[in-house]
XYZ file of C-alpha atoms in Angstrom:
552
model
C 50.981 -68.719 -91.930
C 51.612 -65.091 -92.713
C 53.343 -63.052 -90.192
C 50.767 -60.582 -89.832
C 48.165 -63.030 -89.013
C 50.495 -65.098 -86.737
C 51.101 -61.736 -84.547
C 47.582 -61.172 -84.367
C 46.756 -64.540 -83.531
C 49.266 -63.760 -80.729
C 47.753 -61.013 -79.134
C 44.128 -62.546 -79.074
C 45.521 -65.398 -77.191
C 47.437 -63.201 -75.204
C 44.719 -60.956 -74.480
C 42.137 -63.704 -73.605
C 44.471 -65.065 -71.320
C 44.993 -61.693 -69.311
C 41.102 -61.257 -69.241
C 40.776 -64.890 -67.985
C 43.156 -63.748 -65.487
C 41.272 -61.240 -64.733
C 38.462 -62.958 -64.186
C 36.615 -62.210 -67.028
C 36.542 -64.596 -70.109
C 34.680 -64.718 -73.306
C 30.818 -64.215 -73.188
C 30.333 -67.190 -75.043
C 32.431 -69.964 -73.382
C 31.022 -72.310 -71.084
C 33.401 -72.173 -67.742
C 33.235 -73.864 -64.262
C 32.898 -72.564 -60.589
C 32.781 -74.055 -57.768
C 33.276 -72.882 -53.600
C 30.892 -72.182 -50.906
C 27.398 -70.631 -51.556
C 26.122 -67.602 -49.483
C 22.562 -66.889 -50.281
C 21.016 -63.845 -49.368
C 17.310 -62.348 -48.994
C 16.411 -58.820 -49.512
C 13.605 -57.238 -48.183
C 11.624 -53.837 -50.060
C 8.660 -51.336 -48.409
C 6.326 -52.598 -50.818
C 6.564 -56.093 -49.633
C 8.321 -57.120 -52.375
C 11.922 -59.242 -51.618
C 14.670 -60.436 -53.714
C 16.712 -63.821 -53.635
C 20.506 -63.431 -54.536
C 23.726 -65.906 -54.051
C 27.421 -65.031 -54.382
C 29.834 -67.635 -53.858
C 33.447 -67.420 -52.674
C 35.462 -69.739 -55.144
C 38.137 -72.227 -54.493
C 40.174 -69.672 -56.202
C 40.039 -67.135 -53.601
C 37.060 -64.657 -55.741
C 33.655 -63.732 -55.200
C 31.311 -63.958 -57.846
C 27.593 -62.373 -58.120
C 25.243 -65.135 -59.411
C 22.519 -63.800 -62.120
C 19.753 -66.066 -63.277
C 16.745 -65.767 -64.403
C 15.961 -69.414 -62.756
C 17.672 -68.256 -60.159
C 14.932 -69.044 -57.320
C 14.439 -72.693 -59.524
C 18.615 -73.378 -58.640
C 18.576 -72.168 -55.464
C 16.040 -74.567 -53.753
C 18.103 -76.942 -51.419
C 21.245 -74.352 -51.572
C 22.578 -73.704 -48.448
C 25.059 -71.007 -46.948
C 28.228 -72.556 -46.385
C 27.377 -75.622 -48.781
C 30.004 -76.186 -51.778
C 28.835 -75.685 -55.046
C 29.660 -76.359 -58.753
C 28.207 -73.525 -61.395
C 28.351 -74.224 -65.126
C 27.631 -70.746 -66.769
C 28.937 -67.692 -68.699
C 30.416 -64.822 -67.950
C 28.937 -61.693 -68.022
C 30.784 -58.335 -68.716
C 30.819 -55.535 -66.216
C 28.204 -53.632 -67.989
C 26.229 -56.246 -68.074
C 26.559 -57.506 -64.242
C 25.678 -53.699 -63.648
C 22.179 -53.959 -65.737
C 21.468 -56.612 -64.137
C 21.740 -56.143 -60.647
C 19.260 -54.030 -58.451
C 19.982 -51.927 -55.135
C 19.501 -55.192 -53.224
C 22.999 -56.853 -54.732
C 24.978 -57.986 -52.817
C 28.685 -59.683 -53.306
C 30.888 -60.357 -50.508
C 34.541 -60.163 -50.069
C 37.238 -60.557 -47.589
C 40.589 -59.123 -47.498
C 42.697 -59.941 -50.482
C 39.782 -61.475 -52.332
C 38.949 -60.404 -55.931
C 34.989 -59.568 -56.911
C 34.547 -60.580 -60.097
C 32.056 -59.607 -62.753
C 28.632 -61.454 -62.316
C 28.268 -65.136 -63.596
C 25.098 -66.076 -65.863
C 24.488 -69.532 -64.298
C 22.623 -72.412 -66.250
C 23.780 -74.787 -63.723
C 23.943 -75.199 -59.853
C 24.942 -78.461 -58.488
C 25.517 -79.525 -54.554
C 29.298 -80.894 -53.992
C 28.123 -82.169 -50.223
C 25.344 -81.490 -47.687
C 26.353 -77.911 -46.273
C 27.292 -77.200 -42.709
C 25.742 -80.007 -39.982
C 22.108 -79.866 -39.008
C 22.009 -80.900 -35.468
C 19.173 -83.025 -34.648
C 16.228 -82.580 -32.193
C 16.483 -84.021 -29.228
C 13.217 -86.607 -27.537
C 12.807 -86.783 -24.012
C 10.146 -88.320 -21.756
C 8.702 -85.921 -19.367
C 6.131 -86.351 -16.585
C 2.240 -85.023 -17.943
C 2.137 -82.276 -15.328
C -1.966 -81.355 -13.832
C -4.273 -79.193 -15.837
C -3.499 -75.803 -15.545
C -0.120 -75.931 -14.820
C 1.160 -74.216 -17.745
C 2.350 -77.309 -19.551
C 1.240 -79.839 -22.044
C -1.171 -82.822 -20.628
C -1.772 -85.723 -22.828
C -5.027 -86.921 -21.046
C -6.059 -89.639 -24.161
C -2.183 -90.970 -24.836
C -1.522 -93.439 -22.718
C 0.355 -93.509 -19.711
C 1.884 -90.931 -17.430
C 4.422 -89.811 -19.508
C 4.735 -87.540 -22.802
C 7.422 -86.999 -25.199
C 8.943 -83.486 -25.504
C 11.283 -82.757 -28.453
C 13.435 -80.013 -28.299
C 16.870 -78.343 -29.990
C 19.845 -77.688 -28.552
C 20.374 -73.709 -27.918
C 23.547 -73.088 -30.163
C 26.642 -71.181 -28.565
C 26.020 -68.588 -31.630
C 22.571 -68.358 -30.636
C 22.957 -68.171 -26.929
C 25.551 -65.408 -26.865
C 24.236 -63.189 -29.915
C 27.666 -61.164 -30.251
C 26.252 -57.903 -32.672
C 28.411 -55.098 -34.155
C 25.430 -52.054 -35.554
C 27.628 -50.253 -37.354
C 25.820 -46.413 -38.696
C 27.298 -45.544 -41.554
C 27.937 -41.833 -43.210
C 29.104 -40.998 -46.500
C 30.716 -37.502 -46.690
C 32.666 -35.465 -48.846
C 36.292 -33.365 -48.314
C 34.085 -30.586 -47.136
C 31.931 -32.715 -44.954
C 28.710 -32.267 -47.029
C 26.512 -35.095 -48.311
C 28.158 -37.357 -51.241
C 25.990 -36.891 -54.446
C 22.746 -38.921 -54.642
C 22.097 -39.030 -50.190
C 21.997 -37.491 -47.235
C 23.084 -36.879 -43.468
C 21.410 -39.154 -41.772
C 19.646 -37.158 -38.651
C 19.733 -40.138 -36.388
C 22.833 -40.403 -33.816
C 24.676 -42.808 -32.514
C 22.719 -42.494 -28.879
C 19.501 -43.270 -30.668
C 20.784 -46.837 -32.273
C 21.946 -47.603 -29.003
C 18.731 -46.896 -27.637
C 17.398 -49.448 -30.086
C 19.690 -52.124 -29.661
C 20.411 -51.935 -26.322
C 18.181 -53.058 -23.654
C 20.352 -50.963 -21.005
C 20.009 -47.934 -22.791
C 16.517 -48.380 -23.046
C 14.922 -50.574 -20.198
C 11.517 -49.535 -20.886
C 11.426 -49.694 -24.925
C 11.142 -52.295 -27.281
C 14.974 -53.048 -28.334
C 16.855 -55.462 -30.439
C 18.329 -56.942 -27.348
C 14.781 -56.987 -25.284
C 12.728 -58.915 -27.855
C 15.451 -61.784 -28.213
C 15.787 -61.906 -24.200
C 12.096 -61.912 -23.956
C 11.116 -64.267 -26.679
C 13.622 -66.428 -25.531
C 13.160 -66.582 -21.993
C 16.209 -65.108 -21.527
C 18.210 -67.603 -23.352
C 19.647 -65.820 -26.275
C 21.064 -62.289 -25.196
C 22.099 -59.028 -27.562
C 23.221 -56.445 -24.654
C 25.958 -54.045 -23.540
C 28.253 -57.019 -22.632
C 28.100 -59.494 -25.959
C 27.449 -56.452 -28.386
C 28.145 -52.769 -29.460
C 26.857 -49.427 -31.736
C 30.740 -47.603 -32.569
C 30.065 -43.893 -33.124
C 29.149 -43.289 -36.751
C 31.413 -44.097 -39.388
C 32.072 -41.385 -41.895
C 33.812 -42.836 -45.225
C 34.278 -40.577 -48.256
C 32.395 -40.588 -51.256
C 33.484 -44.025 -52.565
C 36.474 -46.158 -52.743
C 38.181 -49.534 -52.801
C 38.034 -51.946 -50.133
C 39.001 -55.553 -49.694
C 39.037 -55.605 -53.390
C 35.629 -53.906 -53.983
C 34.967 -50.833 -55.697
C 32.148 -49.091 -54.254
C 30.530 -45.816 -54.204
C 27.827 -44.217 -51.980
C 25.719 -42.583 -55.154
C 24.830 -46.347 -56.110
C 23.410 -49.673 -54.867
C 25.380 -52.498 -56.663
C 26.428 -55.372 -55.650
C 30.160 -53.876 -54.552
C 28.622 -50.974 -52.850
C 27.070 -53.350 -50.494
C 30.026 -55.117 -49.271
C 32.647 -52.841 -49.728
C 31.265 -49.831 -47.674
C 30.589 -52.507 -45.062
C 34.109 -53.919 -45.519
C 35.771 -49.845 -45.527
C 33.590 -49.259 -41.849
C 34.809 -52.157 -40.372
C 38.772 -50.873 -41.840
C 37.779 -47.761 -39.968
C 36.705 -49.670 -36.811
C 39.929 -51.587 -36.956
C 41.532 -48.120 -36.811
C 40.240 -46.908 -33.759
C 41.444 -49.966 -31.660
C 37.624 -52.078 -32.384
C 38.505 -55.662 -32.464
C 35.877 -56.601 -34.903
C 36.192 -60.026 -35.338
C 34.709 -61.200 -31.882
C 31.378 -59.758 -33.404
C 30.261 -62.602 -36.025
C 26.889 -60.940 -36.605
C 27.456 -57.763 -38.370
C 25.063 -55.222 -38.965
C 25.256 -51.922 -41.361
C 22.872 -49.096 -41.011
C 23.618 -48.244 -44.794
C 23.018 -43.953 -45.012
C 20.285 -42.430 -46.407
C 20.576 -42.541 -50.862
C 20.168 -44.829 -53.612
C 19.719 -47.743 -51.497
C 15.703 -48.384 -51.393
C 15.823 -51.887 -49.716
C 14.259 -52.044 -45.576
C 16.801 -54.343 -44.613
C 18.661 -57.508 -46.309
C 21.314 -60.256 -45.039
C 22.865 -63.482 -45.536
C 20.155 -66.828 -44.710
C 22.354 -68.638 -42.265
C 26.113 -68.197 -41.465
C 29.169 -69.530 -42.171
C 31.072 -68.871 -38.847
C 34.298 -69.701 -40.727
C 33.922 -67.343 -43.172
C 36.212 -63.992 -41.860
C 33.077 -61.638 -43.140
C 31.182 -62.932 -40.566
C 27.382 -62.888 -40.732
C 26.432 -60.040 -42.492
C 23.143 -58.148 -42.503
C 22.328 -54.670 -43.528
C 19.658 -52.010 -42.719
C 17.949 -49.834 -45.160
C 18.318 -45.833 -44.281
C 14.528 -45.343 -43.217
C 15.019 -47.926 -40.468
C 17.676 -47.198 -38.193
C 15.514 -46.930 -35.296
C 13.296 -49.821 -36.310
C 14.058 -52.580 -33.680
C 11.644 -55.197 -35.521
C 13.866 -54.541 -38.544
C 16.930 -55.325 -37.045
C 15.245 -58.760 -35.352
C 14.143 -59.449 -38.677
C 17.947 -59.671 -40.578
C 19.235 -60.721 -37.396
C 16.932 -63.545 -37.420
C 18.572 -64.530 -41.202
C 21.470 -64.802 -39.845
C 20.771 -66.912 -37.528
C 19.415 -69.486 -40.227
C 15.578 -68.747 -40.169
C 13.655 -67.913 -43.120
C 10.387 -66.359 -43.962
C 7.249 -66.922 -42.586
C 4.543 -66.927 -45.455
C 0.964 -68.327 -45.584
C -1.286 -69.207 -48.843
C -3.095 -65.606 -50.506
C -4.951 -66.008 -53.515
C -3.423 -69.334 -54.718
C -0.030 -68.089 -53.754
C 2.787 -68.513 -51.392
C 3.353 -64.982 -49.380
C 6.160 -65.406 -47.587
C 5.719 -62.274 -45.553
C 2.221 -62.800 -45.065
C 2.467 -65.039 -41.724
C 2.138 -61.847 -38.982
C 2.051 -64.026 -36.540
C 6.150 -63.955 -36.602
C 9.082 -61.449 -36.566
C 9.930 -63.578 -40.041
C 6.988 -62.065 -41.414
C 6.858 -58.263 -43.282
C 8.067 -55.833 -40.765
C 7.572 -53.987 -38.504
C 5.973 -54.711 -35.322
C 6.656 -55.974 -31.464
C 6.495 -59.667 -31.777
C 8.115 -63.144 -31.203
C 8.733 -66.040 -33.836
C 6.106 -68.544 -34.546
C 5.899 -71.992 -33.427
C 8.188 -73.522 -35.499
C 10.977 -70.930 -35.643
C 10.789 -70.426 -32.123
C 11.767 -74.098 -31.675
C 14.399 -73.863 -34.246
C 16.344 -71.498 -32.721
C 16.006 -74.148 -29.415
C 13.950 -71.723 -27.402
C 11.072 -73.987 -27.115
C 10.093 -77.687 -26.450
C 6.905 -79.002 -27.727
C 5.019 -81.903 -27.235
C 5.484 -84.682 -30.216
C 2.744 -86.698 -31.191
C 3.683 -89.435 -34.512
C 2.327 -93.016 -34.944
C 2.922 -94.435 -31.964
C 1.203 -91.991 -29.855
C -1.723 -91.052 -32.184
C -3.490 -93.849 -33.449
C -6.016 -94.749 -36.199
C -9.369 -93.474 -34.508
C -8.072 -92.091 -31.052
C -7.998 -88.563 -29.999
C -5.542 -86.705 -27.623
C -5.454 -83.997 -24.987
C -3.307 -81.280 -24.471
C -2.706 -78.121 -22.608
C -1.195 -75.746 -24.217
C 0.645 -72.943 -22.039
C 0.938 -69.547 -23.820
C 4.574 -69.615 -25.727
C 4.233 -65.645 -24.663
C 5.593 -66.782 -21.739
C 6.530 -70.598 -21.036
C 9.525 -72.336 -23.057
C 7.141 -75.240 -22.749
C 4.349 -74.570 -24.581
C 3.217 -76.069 -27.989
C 2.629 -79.523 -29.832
C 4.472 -80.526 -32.696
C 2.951 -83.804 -35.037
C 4.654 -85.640 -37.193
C 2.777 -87.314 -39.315
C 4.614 -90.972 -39.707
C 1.774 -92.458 -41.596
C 2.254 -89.755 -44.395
C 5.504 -89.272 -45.037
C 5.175 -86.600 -47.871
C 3.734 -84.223 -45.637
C 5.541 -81.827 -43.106
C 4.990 -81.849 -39.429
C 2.569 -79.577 -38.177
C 2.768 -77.193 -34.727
C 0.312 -75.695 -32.634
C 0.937 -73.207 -30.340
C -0.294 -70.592 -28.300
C -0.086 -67.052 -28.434
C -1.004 -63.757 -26.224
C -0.121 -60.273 -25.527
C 2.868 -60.440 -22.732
C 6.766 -60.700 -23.268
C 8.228 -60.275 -26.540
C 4.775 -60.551 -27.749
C 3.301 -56.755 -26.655
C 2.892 -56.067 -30.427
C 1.097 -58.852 -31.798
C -1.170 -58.320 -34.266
C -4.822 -58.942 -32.841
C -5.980 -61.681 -34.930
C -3.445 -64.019 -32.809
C -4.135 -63.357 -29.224
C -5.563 -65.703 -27.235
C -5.728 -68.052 -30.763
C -3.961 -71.359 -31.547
C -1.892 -70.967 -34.768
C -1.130 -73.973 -36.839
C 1.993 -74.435 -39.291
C 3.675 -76.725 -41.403
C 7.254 -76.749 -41.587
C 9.921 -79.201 -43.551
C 12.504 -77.489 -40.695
C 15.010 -80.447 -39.313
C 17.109 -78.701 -37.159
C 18.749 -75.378 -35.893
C 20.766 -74.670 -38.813
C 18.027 -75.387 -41.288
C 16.684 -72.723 -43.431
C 13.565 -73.364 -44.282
C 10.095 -71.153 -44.702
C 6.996 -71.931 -42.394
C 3.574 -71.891 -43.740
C 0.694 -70.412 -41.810
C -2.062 -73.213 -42.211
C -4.727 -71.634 -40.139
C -5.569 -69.688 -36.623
C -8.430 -71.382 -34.021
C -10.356 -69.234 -31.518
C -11.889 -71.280 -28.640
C -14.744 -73.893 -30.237
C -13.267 -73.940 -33.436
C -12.289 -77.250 -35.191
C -10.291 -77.481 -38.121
C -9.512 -80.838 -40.256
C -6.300 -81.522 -42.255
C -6.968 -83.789 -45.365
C -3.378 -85.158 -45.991
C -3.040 -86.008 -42.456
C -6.610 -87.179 -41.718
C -6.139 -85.299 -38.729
C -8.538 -83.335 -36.565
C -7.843 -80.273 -34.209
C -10.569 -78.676 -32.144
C -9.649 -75.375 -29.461
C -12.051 -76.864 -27.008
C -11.258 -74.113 -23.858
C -8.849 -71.152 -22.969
C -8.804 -71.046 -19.386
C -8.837 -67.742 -17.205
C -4.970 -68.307 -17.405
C -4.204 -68.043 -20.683
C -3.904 -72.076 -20.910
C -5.446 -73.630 -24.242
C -7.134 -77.198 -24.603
C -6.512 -78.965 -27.669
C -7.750 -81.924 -28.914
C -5.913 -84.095 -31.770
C -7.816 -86.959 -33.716
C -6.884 -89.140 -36.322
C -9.452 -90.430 -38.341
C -9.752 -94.098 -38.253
C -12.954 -94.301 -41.198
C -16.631 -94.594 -40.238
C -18.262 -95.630 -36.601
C -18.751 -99.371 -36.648
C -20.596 -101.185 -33.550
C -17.172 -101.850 -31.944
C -15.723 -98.262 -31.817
C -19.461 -97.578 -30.919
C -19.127 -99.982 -27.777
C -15.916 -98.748 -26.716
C -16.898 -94.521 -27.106
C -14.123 -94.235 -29.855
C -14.550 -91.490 -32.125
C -13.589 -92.846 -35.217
C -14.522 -90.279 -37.379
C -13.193 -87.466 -35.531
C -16.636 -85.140 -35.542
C -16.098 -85.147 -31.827
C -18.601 -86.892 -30.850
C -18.495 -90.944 -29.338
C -20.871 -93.421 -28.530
C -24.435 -93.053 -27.978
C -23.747 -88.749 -28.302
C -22.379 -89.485 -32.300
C -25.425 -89.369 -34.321
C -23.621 -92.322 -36.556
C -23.479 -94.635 -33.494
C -27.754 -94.805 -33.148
C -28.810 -96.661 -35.729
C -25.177 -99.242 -35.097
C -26.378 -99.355 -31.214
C -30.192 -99.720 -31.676
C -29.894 -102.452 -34.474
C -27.524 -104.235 -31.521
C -30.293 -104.798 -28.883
C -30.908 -108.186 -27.758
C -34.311 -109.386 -29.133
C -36.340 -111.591 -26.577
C -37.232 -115.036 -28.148
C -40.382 -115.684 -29.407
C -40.884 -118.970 -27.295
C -40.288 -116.620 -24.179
C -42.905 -114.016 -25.822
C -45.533 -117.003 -25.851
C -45.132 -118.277 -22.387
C -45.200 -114.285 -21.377
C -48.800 -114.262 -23.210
């Protein structure tokens, strides 16, 4: 081989091997990643949101995963579940087309961000952190009216309740709100932003409920939703005074800049405040949730943040707050509420999924004063509902509950799962009203039963609700998969809601008839159910003719 080509031979190899090193390699070879998966959500003003995962590799990086099946690879993905990625590199450039100001790529100390990965492949190494199961317990059916859940049709004096377990992390919500400025030597605005004319007072004022006992806070709508059980306050949580960092810089391996929105920016401005925290004597690590009011500039997103939380990761739970909604308390329950493992709350719109469109829940679009639905609510363990499956719901019998407003009792909803069709999700009913957390709610839900579906299993699983329908007293609604029946039969002068639950059993025959069984769930039995005349009539006994003779 000449020498010539030998030495250039030479320096390719020795080249490629410093940009592997690097992180980068060539475009067109096929490499492997695997680590832990953080997926994130972003959410836009128009409605509009954004679906993004980075993953922390076994090698100590953090790469930005791009896609264009990227919502196809993601569905099962957890954060904090190990993953293997077959894909290709992309070079800077390129990672920089194709990411958007709601990017995101986290990094801890000493980590390396590398450029973003085109992924063709996304497989699951294990299950992802624990789901903890629900819990069943028998419970005494209180009276009517007592603000609980009666089963006057199921047999027996008892009911099931099924509940979760109220997680440490959700219990005691520790918060850091960090505001965040960008200036330059001279103290002006960096290029591409501005000041931000909202102080440090007025965060407080939205995050604390002791700064504000009378407003709607970030701390008051997860006491009052809650029942008091989970708790953001001037004890567990804190808003530093703003944090001025220059122009850009490079933090915990990022390189970031205020004048742009990439997937750096994100991370490393949050990473440089919390440096600057560290400074002034903040011990930031006994905050796992982590929220950055990002200044106002190129960044167009209302708020974004990780689904779920790995509470081993150093980076904590992070969750960040778009400039035009530092003093939006709904916002911050909203990205808070990520974190803490919940996902949307959509309903069906012209064929489609919206997974904003469920208003009924702070998992909804923002931005108004209200709880979590039904199922979320129960997820995070704030709730216990009563649990009707097989063995307490028939072929051809109908239930009773009542339903106390989940406004304002823990124990308040009913929760079937449908055993008998085990392709379809459970369904919950609940209650809701205008008290509590709920002062805001929109008024197409007050004093109305709402009804999801829900594939959730446990606390720590993400997964989107689905708003099926809303009942206002004498409405009935029927469920095909299930075969199931719900009618709103009453709400009582206070606030307590009647429901009735009937599985279809097929058509009236003589013997459901006889017994006042409503077998085809039209809510009607007996001699009242149209079906049931001709069945009864034809079943009269007919005197003998020998008796008609002698009666002659």
């Amino acid at each position: 081989m000449p020498h010539v080509l030998r030495l250039s031979l030479a320096l390719c190899l020795l080249v490629g091997a410093a940009g592997r090193a690097a992180g980068f390699t060539d475009r067109d070879s096929q490499e492997t990643l695997t680590g832990k998966a953080v997926v994130m959500e972003a959410m836009f003003p128009d409605r509009s949101h954004k679906r993004m995962l980075v993953v922390h590799t076994d090698g100590g990086s953090v790469v930005q995963i791009q896609s264009s099946k990227l919502h196809s690879l993601l569905a099962g993905i957890r954060t904090g579940q190990r993953v293997r990625i077959s894909g290709r590199w992309s070079p800077a450039a390129a990672a920089a087309a194709d990411s958007d100001s709601s990017g995101a790529r986290p990094a801890a100390a000493g980590e390396t961000v590398q450029a973003g990965f085109q992924a063709q492949r996304l497989e699951a190494l294990d299950s992802g952190p624990a789901i903890s199961k629900p819990t069943l317990a028998y419970a005494a059916a209180p009276g009517g009216g007592s603000g609980g859940v009666v089963s006057a049709a199921a047999g027996g004096d008892r009911i099931v309740l099924t509940s979760n377990k109220l997680a440490s992390t959700s219990k005691d919500i520790r918060t850091l709100v960090i505001p965040i400025v960008g200036k330059t030597p001279r103290g002006g605005a960096c290029p591409g932003t501005t000041l931000p004319a909202t102080t440090a007072d007025d965060v407080r004022s939205v995050v604390l409920p002791e700064r504000n006992p009378k407003g709607v806070t970030l701390g008051s709508t997860y006491r009052d939703c809650s029942y008091g059980q989970s708790l953001v306050n001037a004890r567990n949580s804190m808003v530093p005074e703003i944090v001025e960092l220059p122009c850009q810089g490079s933090t915990a391996g990022f390189n970031w800049s205020m004048s742009t929105c990439e997937g750096n920016d994100m991370d490393g401005i949050g990473s440089a405040a919390e440096a600057v925290l560290i400074a002034r004597g903040i011990n930031v690590s006994q905050y796992p949730h982590r929220l950055y009011l990002m200044p106002p500039g190129p960044c167009k997103f209302l708020g974004q943040a990780n689904i779920g939380c790995d509470y081993s990761s150093p980076l904590g739970c992070r969750g960040w707050i778009g400039s035009g909604y530092w003093k939006s308390a709904p916002a911050m329950v909203h990205e808070l509420g990520h974190t803490l493992s919940l996902d949307h709350a959509g309903m069906m719109q012209e064929g489609a999924f919206n997974e904003y469109a469920d208003l009924s829940c702070s998992m909804g679009f923002c931005c108004t004063q209200r709880c979590f639905n039904t199922p979320h609510a129960w997820q995070l363990g704030w709730i216990s509902l009563q649990q009707f499956d097989n063995d307490s719901l028939a072929l051809g019998q109908t239930v009773t509950a009542s339903l106390a407003s989940q406004s304002r009792a823990a124990r308040s909803g009913v929760r079937i799962v449908p055993t008998w069709a085990p392709t379809v999700y459970p369904l919950y009913v609940g209650l809701r009203t205008r008290e509590g957390g709920d002062m805001g709610l929109d008024a197409g839900f007050v004093g109305r039963l709402t009804v999801h579906s829900a594939n959730i299993t446990g606390p720590q699983d993400a997964k989107k609700t689905l708003l099926l329908t809303t009942l206002k007293p004498g409405d009935s609604w029927s469920h095909a998969a299930t075969g199931l029946v719900l009618r709103f039969l009453l709400l009582t002068p206070s606030k307590d809601a009647t429901l009735q639950v009937c599985r279809k059993g097929g058509p009236e025959t003589l013997t459901t008839c006889l017994k006042g069984q409503d077998n085809d769930c039209n809510g009607l039995a007996g001699a009242l159910d149209p079906a049931c005349l001709p069945l009864l009539r034809n079943n009269i006994p007919r005197r003998p003719k020998a008796l008609l003779k002698r009666q002659r």
